[in-house]
Coordinates of C-alpha atoms in Angstrom, one line a residue:
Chain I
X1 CA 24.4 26.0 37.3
X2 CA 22.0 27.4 34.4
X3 CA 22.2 24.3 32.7
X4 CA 21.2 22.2 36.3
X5 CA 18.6 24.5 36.5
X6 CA 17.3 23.9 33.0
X7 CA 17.3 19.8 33.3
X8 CA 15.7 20.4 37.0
X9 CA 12.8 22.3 35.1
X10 CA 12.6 19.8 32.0
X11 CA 12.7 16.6 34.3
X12 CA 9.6 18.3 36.7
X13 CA 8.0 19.1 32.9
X14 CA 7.7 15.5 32.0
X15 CA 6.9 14.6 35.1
X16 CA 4.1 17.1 34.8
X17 CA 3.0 15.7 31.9
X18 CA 2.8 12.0 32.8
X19 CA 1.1 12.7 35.7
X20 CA -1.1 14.3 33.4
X21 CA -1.8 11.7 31.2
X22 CA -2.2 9.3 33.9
X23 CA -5.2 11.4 35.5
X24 CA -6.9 11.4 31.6
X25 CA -5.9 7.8 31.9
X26 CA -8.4 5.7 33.8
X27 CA -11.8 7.5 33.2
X28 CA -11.7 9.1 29.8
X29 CA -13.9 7.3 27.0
X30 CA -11.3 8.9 24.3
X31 CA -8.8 7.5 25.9
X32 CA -10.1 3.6 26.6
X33 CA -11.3 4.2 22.6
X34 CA -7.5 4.9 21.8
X35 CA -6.5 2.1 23.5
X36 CA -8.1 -0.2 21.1
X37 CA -7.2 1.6 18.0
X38 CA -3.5 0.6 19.4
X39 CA -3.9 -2.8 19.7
X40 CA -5.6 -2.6 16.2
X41 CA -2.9 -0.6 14.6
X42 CA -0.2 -3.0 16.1
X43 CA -1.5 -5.9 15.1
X44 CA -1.4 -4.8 11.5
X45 CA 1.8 -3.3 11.6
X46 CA 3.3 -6.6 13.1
X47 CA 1.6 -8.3 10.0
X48 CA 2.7 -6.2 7.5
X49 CA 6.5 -6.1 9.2
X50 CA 6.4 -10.1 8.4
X51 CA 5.2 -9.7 5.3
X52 CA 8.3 -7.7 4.5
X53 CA 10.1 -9.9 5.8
X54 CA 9.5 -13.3 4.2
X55 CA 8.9 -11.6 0.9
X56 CA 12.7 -10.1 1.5
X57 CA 13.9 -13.7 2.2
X58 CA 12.0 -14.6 -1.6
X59 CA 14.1 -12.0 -3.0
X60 CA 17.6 -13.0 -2.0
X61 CA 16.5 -16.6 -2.2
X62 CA 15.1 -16.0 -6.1
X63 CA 18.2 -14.1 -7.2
X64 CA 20.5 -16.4 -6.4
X65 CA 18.5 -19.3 -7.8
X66 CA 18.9 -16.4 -11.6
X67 CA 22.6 -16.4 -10.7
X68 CA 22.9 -20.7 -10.9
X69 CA 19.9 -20.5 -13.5
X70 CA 22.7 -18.6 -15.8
X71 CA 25.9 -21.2 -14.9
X72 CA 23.7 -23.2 -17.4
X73 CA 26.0 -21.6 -20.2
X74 CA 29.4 -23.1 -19.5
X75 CA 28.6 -26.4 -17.7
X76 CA 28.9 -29.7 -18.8
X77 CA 25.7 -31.0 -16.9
X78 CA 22.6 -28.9 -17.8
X79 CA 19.8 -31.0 -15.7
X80 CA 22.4 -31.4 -12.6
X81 CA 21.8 -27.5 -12.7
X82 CA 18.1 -27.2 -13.3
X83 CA 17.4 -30.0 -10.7
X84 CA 18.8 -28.1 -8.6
X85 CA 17.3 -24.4 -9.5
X86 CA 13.8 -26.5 -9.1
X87 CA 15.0 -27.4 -5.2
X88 CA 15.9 -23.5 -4.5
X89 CA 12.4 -22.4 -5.6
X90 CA 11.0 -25.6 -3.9
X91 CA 12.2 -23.8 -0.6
X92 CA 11.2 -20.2 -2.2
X93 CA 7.7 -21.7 -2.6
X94 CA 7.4 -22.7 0.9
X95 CA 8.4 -19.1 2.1
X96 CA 5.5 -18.1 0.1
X97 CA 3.2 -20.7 1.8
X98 CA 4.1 -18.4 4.6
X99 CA 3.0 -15.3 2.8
X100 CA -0.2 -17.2 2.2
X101 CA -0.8 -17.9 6.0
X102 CA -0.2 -14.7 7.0
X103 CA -2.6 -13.5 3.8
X104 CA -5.3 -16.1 5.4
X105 CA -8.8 -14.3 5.8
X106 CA -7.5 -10.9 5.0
X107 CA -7.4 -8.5 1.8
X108 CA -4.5 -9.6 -0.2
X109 CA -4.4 -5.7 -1.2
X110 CA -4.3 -4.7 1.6
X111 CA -1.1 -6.0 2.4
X112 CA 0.3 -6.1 -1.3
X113 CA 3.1 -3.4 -1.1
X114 CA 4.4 -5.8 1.5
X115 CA 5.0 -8.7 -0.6
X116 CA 5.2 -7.4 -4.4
X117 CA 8.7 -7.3 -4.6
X118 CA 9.2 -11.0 -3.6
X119 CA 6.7 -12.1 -5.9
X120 CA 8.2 -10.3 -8.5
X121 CA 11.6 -11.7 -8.5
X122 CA 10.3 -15.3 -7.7
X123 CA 7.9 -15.1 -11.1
X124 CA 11.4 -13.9 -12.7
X125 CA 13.0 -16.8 -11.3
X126 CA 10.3 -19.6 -12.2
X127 CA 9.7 -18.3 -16.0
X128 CA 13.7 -18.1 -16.5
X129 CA 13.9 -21.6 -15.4
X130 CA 11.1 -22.6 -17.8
X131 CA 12.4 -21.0 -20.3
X132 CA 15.6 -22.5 -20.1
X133 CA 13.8 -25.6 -19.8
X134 CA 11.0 -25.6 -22.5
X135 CA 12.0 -22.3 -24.5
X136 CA 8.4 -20.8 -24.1
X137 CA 7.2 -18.5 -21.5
X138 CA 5.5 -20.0 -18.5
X139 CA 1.2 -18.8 -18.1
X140 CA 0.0 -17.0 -15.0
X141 CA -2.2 -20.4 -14.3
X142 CA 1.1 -22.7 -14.3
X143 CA 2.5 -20.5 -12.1
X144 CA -0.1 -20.2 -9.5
X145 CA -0.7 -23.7 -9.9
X146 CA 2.3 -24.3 -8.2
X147 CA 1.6 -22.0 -5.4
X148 CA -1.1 -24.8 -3.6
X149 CA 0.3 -25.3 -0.2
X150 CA -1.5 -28.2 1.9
X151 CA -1.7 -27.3 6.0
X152 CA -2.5 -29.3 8.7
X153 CA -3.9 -27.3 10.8
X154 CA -1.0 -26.6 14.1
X155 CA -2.8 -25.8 16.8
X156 CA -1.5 -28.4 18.4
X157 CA 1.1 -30.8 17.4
X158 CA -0.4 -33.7 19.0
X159 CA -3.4 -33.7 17.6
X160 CA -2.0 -33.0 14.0
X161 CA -0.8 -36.9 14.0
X162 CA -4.2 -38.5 15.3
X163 CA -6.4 -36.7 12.8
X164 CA -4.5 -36.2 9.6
X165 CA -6.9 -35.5 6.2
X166 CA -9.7 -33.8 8.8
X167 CA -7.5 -31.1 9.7
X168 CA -5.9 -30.4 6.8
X169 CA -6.9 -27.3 4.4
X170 CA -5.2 -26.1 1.3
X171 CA -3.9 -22.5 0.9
X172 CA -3.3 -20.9 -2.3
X173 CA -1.8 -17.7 -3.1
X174 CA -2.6 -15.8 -5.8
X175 CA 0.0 -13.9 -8.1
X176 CA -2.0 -10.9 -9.6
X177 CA -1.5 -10.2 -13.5
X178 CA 0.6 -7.2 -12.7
X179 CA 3.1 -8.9 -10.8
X180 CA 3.2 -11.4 -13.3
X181 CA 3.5 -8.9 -15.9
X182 CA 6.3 -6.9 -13.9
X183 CA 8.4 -10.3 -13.0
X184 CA 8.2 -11.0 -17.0
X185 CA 9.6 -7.9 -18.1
X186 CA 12.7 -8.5 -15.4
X187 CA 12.9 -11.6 -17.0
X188 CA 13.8 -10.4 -20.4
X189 CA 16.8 -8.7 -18.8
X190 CA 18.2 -12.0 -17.6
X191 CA 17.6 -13.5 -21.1
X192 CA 19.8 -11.0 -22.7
X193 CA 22.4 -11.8 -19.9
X194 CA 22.1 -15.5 -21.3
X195 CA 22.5 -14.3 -24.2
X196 CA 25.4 -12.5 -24.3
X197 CA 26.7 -15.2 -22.2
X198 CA 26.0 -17.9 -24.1
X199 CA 27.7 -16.2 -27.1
X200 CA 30.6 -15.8 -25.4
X201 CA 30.7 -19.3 -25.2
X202 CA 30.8 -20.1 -29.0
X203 CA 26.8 -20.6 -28.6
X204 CA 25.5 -19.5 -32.3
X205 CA 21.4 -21.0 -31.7
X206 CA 20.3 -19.8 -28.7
X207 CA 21.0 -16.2 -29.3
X208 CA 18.9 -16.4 -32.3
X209 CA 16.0 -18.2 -30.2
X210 CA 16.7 -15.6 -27.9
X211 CA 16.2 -12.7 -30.1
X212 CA 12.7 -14.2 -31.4
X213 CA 11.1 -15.0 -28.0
X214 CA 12.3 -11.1 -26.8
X215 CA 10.7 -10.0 -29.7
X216 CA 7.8 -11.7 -28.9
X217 CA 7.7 -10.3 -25.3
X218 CA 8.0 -7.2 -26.6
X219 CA 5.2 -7.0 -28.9
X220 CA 3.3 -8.4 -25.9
X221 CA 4.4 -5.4 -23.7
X222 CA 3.5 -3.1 -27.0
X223 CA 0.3 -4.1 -27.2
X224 CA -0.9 -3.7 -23.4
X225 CA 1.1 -0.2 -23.4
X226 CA -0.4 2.0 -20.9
X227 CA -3.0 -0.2 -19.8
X228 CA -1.1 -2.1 -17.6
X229 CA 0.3 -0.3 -14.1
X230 CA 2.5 2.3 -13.9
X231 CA 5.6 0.3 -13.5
X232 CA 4.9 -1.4 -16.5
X233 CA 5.4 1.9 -18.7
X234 CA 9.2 2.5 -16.8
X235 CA 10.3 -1.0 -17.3
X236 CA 9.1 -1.2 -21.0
X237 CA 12.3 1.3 -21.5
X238 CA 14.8 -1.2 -20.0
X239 CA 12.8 -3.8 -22.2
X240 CA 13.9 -2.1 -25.5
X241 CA 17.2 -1.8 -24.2
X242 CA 17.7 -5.6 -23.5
X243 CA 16.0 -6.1 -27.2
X244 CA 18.5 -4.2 -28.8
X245 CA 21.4 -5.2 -27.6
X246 CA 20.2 -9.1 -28.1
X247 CA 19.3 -8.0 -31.6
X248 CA 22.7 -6.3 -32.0
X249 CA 24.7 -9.5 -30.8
X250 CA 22.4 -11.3 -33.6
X251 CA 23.7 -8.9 -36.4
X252 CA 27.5 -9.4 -35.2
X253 CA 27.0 -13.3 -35.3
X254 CA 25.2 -13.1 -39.2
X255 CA 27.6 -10.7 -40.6
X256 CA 30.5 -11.6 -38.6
X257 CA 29.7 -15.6 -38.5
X258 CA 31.2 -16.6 -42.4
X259 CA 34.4 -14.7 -41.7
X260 CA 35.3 -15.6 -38.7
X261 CA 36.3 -19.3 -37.3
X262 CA 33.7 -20.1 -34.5
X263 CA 37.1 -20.1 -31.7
X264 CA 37.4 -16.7 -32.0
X265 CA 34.2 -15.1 -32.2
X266 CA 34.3 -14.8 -29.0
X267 CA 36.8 -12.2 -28.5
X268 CA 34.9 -10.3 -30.7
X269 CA 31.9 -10.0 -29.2
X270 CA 33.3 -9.2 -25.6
X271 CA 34.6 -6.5 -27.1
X272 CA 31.8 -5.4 -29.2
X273 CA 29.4 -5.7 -25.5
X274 CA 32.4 -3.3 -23.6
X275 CA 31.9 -1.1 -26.2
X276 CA 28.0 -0.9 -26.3
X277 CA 28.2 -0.8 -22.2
X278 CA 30.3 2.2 -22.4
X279 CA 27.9 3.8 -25.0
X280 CA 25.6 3.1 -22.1
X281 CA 26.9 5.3 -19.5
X282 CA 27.6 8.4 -21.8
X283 CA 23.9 8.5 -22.7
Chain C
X1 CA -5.1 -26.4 -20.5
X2 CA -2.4 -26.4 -23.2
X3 CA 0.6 -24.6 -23.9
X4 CA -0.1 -20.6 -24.5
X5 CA 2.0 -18.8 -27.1
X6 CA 3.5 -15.3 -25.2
X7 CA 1.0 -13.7 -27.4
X8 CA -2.3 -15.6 -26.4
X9 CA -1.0 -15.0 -22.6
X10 CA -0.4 -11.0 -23.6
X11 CA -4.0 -10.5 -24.4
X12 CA -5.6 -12.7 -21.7
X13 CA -3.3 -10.2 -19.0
X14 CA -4.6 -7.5 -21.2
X15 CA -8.3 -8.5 -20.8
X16 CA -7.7 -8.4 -16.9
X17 CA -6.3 -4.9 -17.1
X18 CA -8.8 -3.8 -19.5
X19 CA -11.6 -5.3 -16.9
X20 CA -9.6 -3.9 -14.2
X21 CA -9.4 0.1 -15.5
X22 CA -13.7 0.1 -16.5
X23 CA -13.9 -0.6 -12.5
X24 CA -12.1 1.6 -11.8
X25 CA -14.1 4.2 -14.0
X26 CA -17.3 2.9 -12.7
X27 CA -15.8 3.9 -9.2
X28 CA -14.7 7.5 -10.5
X29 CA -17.9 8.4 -10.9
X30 CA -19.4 7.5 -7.7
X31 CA -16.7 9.0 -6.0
X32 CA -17.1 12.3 -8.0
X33 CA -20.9 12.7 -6.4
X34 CA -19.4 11.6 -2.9
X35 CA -17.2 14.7 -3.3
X36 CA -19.5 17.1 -4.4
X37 CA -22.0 15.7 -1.3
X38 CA -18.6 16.1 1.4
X39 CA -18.5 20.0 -0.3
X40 CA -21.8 20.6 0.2
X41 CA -22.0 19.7 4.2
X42 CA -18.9 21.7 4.5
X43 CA -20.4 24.7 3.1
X44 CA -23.3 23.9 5.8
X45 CA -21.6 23.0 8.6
X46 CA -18.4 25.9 8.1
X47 CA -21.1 28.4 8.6
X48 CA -20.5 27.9 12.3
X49 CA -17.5 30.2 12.1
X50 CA -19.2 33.0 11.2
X51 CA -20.5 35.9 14.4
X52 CA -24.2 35.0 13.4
X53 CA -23.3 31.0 12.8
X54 CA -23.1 30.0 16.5
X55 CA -26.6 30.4 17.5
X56 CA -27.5 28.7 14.8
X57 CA -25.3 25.4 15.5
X58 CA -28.1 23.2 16.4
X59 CA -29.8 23.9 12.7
X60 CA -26.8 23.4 10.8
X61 CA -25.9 20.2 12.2
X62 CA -29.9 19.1 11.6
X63 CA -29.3 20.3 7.6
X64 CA -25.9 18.4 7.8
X65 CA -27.6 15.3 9.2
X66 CA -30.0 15.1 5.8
X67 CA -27.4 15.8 3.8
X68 CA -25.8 12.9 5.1
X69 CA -28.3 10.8 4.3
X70 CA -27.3 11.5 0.4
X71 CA -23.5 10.1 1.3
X72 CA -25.6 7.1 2.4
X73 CA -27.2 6.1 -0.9
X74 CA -24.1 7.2 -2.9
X75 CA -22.2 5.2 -0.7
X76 CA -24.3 2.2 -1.1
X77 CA -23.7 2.6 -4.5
X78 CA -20.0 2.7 -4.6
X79 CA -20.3 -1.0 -3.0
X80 CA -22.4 -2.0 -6.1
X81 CA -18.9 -1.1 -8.0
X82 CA -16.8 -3.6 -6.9
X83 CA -16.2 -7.0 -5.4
X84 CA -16.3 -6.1 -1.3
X85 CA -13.4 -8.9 -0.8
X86 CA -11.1 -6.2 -3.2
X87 CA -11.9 -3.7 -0.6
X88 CA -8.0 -2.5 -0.9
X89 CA -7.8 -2.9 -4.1
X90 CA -9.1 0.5 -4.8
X91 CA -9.0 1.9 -1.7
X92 CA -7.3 4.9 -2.7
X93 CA -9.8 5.9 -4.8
X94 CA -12.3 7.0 -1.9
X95 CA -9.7 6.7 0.8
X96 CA -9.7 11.2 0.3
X97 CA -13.1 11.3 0.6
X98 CA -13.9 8.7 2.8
X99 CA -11.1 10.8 5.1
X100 CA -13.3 13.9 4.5
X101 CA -16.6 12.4 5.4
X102 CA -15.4 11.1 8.5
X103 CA -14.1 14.3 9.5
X104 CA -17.7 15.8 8.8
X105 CA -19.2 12.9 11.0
X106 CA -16.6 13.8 13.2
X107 CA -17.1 17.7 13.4
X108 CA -21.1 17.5 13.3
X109 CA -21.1 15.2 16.6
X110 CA -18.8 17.7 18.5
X111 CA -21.1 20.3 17.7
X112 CA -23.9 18.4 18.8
X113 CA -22.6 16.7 21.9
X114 CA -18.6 18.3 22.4
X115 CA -18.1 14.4 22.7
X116 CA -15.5 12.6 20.5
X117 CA -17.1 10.6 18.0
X118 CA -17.1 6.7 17.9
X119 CA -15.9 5.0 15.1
X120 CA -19.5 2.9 15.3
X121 CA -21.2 6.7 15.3
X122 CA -19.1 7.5 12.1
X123 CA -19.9 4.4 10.3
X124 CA -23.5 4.4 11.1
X125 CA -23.9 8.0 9.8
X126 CA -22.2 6.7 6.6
X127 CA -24.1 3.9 6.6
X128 CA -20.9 1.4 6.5
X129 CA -19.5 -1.2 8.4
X130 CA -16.8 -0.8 11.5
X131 CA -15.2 -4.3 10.5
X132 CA -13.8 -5.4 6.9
X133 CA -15.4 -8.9 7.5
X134 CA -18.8 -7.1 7.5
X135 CA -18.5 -5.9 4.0
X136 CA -17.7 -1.8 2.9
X137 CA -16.3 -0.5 6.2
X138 CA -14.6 2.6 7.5
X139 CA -10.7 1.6 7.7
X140 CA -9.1 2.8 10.9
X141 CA -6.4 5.3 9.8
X142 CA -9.2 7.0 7.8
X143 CA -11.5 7.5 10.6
X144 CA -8.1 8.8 12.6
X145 CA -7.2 10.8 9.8
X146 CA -10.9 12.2 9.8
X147 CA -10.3 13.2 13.5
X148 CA -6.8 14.6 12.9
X149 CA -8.9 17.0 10.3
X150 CA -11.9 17.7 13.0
X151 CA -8.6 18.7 15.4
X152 CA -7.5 21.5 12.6
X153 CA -10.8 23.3 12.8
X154 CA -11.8 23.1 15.9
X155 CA -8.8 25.3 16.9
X156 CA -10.0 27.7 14.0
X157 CA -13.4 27.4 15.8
X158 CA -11.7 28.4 19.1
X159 CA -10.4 31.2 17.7
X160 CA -13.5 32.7 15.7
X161 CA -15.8 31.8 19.0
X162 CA -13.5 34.6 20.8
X163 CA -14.5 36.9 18.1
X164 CA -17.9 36.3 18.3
X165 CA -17.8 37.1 22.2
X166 CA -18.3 33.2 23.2
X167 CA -14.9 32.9 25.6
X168 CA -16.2 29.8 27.2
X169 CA -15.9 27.5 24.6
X170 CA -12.3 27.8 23.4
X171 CA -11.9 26.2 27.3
X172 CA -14.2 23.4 26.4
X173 CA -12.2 22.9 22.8
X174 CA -9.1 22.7 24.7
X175 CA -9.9 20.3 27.4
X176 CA -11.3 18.1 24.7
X177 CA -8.2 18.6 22.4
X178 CA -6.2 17.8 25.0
X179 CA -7.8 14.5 25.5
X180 CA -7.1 14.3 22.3
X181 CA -4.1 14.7 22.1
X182 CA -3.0 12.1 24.7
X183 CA -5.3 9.5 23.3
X184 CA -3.0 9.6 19.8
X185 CA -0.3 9.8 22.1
X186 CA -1.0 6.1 23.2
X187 CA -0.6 4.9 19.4
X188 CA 2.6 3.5 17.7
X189 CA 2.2 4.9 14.1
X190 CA 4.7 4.3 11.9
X191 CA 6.3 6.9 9.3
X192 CA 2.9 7.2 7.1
X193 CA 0.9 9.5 6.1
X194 CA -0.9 9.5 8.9
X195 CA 1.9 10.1 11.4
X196 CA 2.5 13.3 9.4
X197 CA -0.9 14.6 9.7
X198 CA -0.6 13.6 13.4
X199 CA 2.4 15.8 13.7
X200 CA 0.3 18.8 12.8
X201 CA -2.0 18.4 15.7
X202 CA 0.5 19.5 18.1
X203 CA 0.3 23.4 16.3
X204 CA -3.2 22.9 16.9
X205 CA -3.5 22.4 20.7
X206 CA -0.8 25.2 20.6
X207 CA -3.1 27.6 18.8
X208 CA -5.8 26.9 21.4
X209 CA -3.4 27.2 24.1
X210 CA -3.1 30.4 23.0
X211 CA -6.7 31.5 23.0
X212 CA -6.7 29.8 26.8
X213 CA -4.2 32.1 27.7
X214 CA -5.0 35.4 26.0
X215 CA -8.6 34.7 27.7
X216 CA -6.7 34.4 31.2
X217 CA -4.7 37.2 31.4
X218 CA -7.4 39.2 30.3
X219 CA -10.2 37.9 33.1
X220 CA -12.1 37.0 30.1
X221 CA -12.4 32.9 30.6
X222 CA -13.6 33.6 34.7
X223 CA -15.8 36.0 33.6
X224 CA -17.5 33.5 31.4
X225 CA -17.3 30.9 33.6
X226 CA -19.0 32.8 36.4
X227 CA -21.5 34.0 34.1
X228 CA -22.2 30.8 33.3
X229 CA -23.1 29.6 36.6

């Protein structure tokens, strides 16, 4: 009864109150105003929703092109592998061509957050691959190089085949220093991956190679220090760590190397890495 | 161009960053005497909530309006300080202020007019653009932020204008906040920081819905009006 009475009175309320709205509807110059900051505001949300998106599709897309990237370790054919990394971030780099569309005419920083996390993990994914490759980090221009997409404009699809060079523009999208910066420093977490892996695969020169090119990185990060953005401060911890360990697994392999025969060194750095993991988690 | 070593790349990042943070400074500054200009008009135009202030509102808003004209050169200024295509680059750095400013804008043209203030208005007084393709403009959820602000003292002017014996205009504050309110009830924000600071205007038309009615029962808000007429 009470309660009847209560959703009776709520149900008249908001009925009330539309009808209130409705009479500061039609006339009201706040109101008509409002109405355009809506359209305004949805339009930019819908942009940067898309952003997310795509740049969420780069992420998964660049990750698993670092998880074949490090099969590279303990398979006969090298190239067969790499050829095929290239064709994952051949489709990555399109997905970014769609980032730059969407970036067409607009701030790039304005919709940065959006997009920041894809472009980190796909520089991560292109300058492990070059490494791999040519064992020397890839440069901001090489990268953005590569990011030159070529449009036709698609207003309509008919008129794309009659009139082919005069409608075409080129898009390019720009990766900023600090998301170059930040994809590098991920990147010398995957290299100590490699190298631990490739140890465990009776590899004795690459972790060595390894070592000097982290070292290298290192200094690099060193030298900008604070400079650089925030992030670049937190993820200059998890760059020591990496460091370490690599230079650890280079110790091991010196001292350890003239004793023992190269089958078995395996087995002992698997269980030298459980042991540092576990070190790890107590810290 | 040939192959860099990581340590010829380190320093040409570095010499970005290094470009990157004097900007930044440069902006700093500017933005410093923005926020000691946004002080100043407050100090002028929160006089208005004194008992003596509201007979006065017509010259505070005059003294505002030169002051303003300071935020016009400072502003013109900050755009020497940057590239205007990086607009959002450093955006946050007068995005406060800017909020501020537009609230004062805001605030001065309801105590001129009791009207809402245009975006246009806001930008002219500031002497920026309404459009980013324009150059230095007045981004959207700053000028709403701006009003969200203007919202938050008007229902402290509602309540000081009893004091001072003026009970007709916490009715005209209330019909405007109202409209008001259902205006940013049309929008679709999305869990920012402006949607917070649009959840506080509901404790606002509260307030003055409280004024309203303490005014009724008390025959004080006829009175007025019929001595208005």
């Amino acid at each position: 009864m009470n309660k009847r009475e209560g959703e009776g009175w709520s149900r008249r309320n908001v009925e009330a109150a539309q009808e209130h709205d409705v009479h500061a509807n039609p006339s009201s110059p706040v109101v008509a105003a409002f109405k355009v900051f809506q359209q305004e505001l949805d339009t930019k949300h819908d942009k940067y929703e898309r952003l997310v998106k795509i740049s969420r599709d780069v992420t998964i897309e660049s990750k698993r092109t670092i998880f074949l990237l490090h099969r590279v370790t303990n398979v006969p054919d090298v190239e067969a592998v790499l050829n095929e990394a290239e064709g994952k971030l051949d489709a990555v780099r399109q997905k970014i061509g769609l980032i730059a569309e969407e970036l067409r005419g607009e701030d790039i920083y304005q919709f940065h957050r959006a997009f920041t996390p894809g472009i980190q993990e796909y520089v991560e994914a292109v300058s492990f691959l070059h490494y791999i490759r040519h064992r020397s980090l890839i440069s901001l221009e090489e990268i953005n190089a590569r990011l030159v997409f070529m449009r036709t404009e698609n207003g309509d699809p008919k008129g794309s085949a009659e009139a082919p060079p005069l409608g075409a523009h080129v898009l390019t999208f720009q990766v900023t220093p600090a998301d170059y910066l930040l994809g590098v420093a991920d990147l010398t977490g995957e290299l100590m991956r490699l190298c631990i892996g490739s140890v465990g695969n009776g590899d004795i020169d690459t972790p060595f190679q390894l070592s000097q090119f982290l070292r290298q990185i290192h200094d690099g990060f060193s030298y900008i220090g604070n400079t650089g953005p925030y992030e670049v401060s937190k993820k200059l911890h998890t760059l020591r760590q990496s460091l370490g360990k690599v230079e650890d697994a280079c110790y091991t392999l010196r001292v350890r190397g003239s004793e023992i025969p190269k089958h078995m060194l395996a087995d002992v750095f698997s269980s030298r890495t459980t042991h540092m993991d576990t070190e790890e988690g107590v810290v | 161009m040939s192959e860099m070593s990581v340590t010829e790349m380190f320093s040409y990042i570095q010499g970005f960053l290094s470009a990157d943070q004097d900007v930044r400074e440069d902006i700093r500054k500017v933005v410093q005497n923005l926020e000691q200009t946004a002080r100043e008009i407050l100090t002028v135009l929160q006089s208005v909530h004194q008992p003596s202030g509201f007979k006065e509102i017509p010259s505070k808003c005059a003294k505002a309006r030169e002051l303003f004209c300071t935020v016009r050169s400072q502003l013109s200024e900050l755009k020497t300080k940057f590239p205007v295509e990086q607009y959002y680059r450093f955006h946050e750095h007068w995005r406060f202020v800017l909020q501020r400013l537009a609230f004062l804008a805001a605030f001065a043209v309801y105590l001129e007019s009791e009207n809402l203030v245009t975006r246009e208005e806001v930008a002219q007084i500031l002497g920026i653009e309404v459009v980013r393709e324009k150059g230095f403009h007045l981004d959207i959820e700053d000028f709403l932020a701006g009003v969200l602000i203007m919202a938050s003292e008007l229902s402290r002017l509602a309540v000081n204008s009893v004091t001072a014996g003026d009970y007709s205009r916490p009715l005209r504050i209330s019909n405007f906040i109202n409209e008001l309110d259902s205006g940013f009830r049309l929008l679709n924000l999305k869990n920012d920081p402006l949607r917070k600071r649009y959840d506080g205007l509901k404790y606002d038309v509260k307030k003055i819905e409280e004024v309203v009615y303490d005014l009724s029962i008390r025959g004080l808000a006829k009175e007025s009006e019929s001595g208005g007429n």
